[in-house]
Amino acid sequence: MRVELLAVGTELLLGDIVNTNAAWLGTRLAEAGLDVHTSAVVGDNLERIASAVRDALGRVDTLVITGGLGPTQDDLTREALAEAAGVGLRRDPTLEAALRARFTALRRDVPEMNYRQADLPEGATPLANERGTAPGIRLAIGAGVVYALPGVPHEMEAMFTGMVLPDLLQRAGEPATIVSRTLRTSGMWESAVADALAALVRELDRAGNPTIAFLAGRGQTRVRITAKAPDRAAALALVEPVEAAARRALGEAVYGADSDSLEQVVHHLLRGRGATVAVAESLTGGLLGAALTDTAGSSETFRGGVIAYATELKTNLLEVPAELLAARGPVDAGVAAAMASGVRQALAATYGLATTGVAGPDEHGGAPPGTVHIALIGPDGAEQRSLRLPGDRSRVRELSVVAALDLLRRHLARTPPPE
Amino acid sequence: MRVELLAVGTELLLGDIVNTNAAWLGTRLAEAGLDVHTSAVVGDNLERIASAVRDALGRVDTLVITGGLGPTQDDLTREALAEAAGVGLRRDPTLEAALRARFTALRRDVPEMNYRQADLPEGATPLANERGTAPGIRLAIGAGVVYALPGVPHEMEAMFTGMVLPDLLQRAGEPATIVSRTLRTSGMWESAVADALAALVRELDRAGNPTIAFLAGRGQTRVRITAKAPDRAAALALVEPVEAAARRALGEAVYGADSDSLEQVVHHLLRGRGATVAVAESLTGGLLGAALTDTAGSSETFRGGVIAYATELKTNLLEVPAELLAARGPVDAGVAAAMASGVRQALAATYGLATTGVAGPDEHGGAPPGTVHIALIGPDGAEQRSLRLPGDRSRVRELSVVAALDLLRRHLARTPPPE
């Protein structure tokens, strides 16, 4: 099976929005082992959409369209599909009734224009939209099949995963279900993650199913395991031993799976033992506090913090000994430890977590950019890490936040809660 | 003139990277009044690239390609262009010499593979790459012209602006230069910016040159003025009266132009008067400090801050009167003022800037999500703003940071520095 993608929307051609749908679909189709040969964008123009559809079906047997299914006059995908197939549009009574029910529930009349969303090219099947009003369309034209999906990403994604992908796999004569599991790691470089999993990857490469992929971003590395099987249970049965082997190889670098975030995991670990944290920040300037308050409900576990950017504030607000600062300068592991201890006491938190270092671009106190010290102190001991981080100012700050969260996360995961 | 875009790269089809080049080019071409009819992506496959080139030139007279110009075996744009044009490749002696000079400067031999970057289809003109190693290509095929640019965005952008756009405009018989000026505003909603400029927009719409566009993002609104003229001086002469009129209409909402950032402008205003700022944050949790330390050199003007997330810390660390908190709760304009005053004193800063409010998703202290109070205090008086911000938790926090920076920025711009 060969697939092309077509995105409809003048706003995409004008650069007002970026075609992220194509990237998302490309990833999903690659996971499924389906080749995407071309991806295109056309504006809201009936003739050009219809001609792009005809051209694509002259080259491949499957076309996935996104966009142009809204209720307004410039939403032309329905009409263009009918034109490309040489059929008319008919109003679908089931879609029409659903539309009326939705507006009745909102105590509104259906605007006349919205009835267009109940129109389908003759011979087409509607695809239910669980997250929005625009139904999708499945239409066979000659030997090919066109799937038209809404342009709103979360509507498109649900419809693709739930309805289009199973149909594609069935048509391709492939096992009908794909299951992905993403392991999330922190505190380990992408190359180290790849090294740790090298033997597993070699073994999987021979069989080809499941597959494994590494994705780096935001200072963390994700490992995606993807399996194809006739049904979900069989796919899960393929994923599980690989996931177990990957978890063994990566050890405590794995902090969660799928949609977990590092901040949420730290929040849950703290909450599980009724503990709180306070932060003392230098080079991160507030980013660590911002991360810890990113999650709703964070006031249960986050006390607050001190941003001690000016060096003497480390003494005035955090009681870092002035002699220590004079002897070592602000970029020092001992200073980080004193900051963590100071903020823990001043804010009456269970744990104190501190960052100091050089974000760059210039060196500071004799230390080059990327020199970072992280310290943690709590009722069950103290830990610290000294790092040389790569990248520019914003990257060094981002990686420092991840390193600090990771230090706390590993400490909590490793240390049993008090009885 | 009708233009199509073609991006080359299997990594784009697989969704490993998003095709932001198409959005950037779409915006620039629209500004120039040139219609983009289609934008497509193909993988690193000689036959498919060549056939995409031939198809495009069957529809339009101009094709802009990005990507596939690197030195490796899967960089196939050069070969595909030669194939589409039915010509051979020849090694360009000037490009070859430049390549050798570049590697000699690095005290390295030229890897054999890299010589491919000196190859051009017969009849093609090289386009100099000021920011990288891959030269671009201009090639006439039949009645059309193909421009091939590197895929690395900042290399592509410089080459497009410097060499492709002037050539396109000349071929279109258009004035040969385009100048854009972007005014940056804060503290004013996009709709209010549009209202303030409505008369100016109507007047410009009649003439069609310059044009004006509104761009919203990161809690701020930008106004882009674009003019076309035979040369740069004439284009600037068209932009200037429109810029002046827009500045008059928007008043102090305009904080800068082009690549200025709000954080940088605040930093420069503080530095200009030898002043510093300290922050007291509640709902923003460190984001305000993070913004103020985003700029290199911020230690000159940023003292530090207190993240008083837990309510009682507002009293313990910032000396907000406990009676005030008991009577009004933490989400209160008076509490924000007391926080600003407390942090200014504790951190010995010229200005104290504070945020308190409800980020959501739940209400807090009887106030609904989006309720935000910002306060500023300095040697030249105090100001405060109370806002009801729209959006989810992360949007409310982002808008709060912009509102706080905007309050400080306007105060500094309005208040003459002490003698």
JSON list of C-alpha atoms in Angstrom, two decimals, chain A residues 2 4 35-38 59, chain B residues 6 10 13 42-55 80:
[
{"chain": "A", "resi": 2, "resn": "ARG", "atom": "CA", "xyz": [1.25, 3.47, -0.86]},
{"chain": "A", "resi": 4, "resn": "GLU", "atom": "CA", "xyz": [-0.11, 10.25, 0.14]},
{"chain": "A", "resi": 35, "resn": "ASP", "atom": "CA", "xyz": [5.06, 4.22, 3.18]},
{"chain": "A", "resi": 36, "resn": "VAL", "atom": "CA", "xyz": [4.15, 7.87, 2.71]},
{"chain": "A", "resi": 37, "resn": "HIS", "atom": "CA", "xyz": [5.43, 8.96, -0.69]},
{"chain": "A", "resi": 38, "resn": "THR", "atom": "CA", "xyz": [4.31, 12.58, -0.82]},
{"chain": "A", "resi": 59, "resn": "ARG", "atom": "CA", "xyz": [0.10, 7.59, -8.21]},
{"chain": "B", "resi": 6, "resn": "LEU", "atom": "CA", "xyz": [8.65, 21.51, -2.68]},
{"chain": "B", "resi": 10, "resn": "THR", "atom": "CA", "xyz": [12.36, 11.56, 4.13]},
{"chain": "B", "resi": 13, "resn": "LEU", "atom": "CA", "xyz": [7.56, 12.48, 5.61]},
{"chain": "B", "resi": 42, "resn": "VAL", "atom": "CA", "xyz": [8.81, 14.25, -1.16]},
{"chain": "B", "resi": 43, "resn": "GLY", "atom": "CA", "xyz": [11.32, 11.79, 0.27]},
{"chain": "B", "resi": 44, "resn": "ASP", "atom": "CA", "xyz": [14.98, 11.36, -0.67]},
{"chain": "B", "resi": 45, "resn": "ASN", "atom": "CA", "xyz": [14.24, 9.49, -3.88]},
{"chain": "B", "resi": 46, "resn": "LEU", "atom": "CA", "xyz": [15.73, 10.61, -7.21]},
{"chain": "B", "resi": 47, "resn": "GLU", "atom": "CA", "xyz": [12.81, 9.57, -9.42]},
{"chain": "B", "resi": 48, "resn": "ARG", "atom": "CA", "xyz": [10.15, 11.02, -7.14]},
{"chain": "B", "resi": 49, "resn": "ILE", "atom": "CA", "xyz": [11.94, 14.36, -6.73]},
{"chain": "B", "resi": 50, "resn": "ALA", "atom": "CA", "xyz": [12.46, 14.65, -10.50]},
{"chain": "B", "resi": 51, "resn": "SER", "atom": "CA", "xyz": [8.85, 13.80, -11.18]},
{"chain": "B", "resi": 52, "resn": "ALA", "atom": "CA", "xyz": [7.60, 16.30, -8.57]},
{"chain": "B", "resi": 53, "resn": "VAL", "atom": "CA", "xyz": [9.71, 18.97, -10.32]},
{"chain": "B", "resi": 54, "resn": "ARG", "atom": "CA", "xyz": [8.29, 18.08, -13.75]},
{"chain": "B", "resi": 55, "resn": "ASP", "atom": "CA", "xyz": [4.70, 18.00, -12.41]},
{"chain": "B", "resi": 80, "resn": "ALA", "atom": "CA", "xyz": [16.94, 15.27, -9.67]}
]
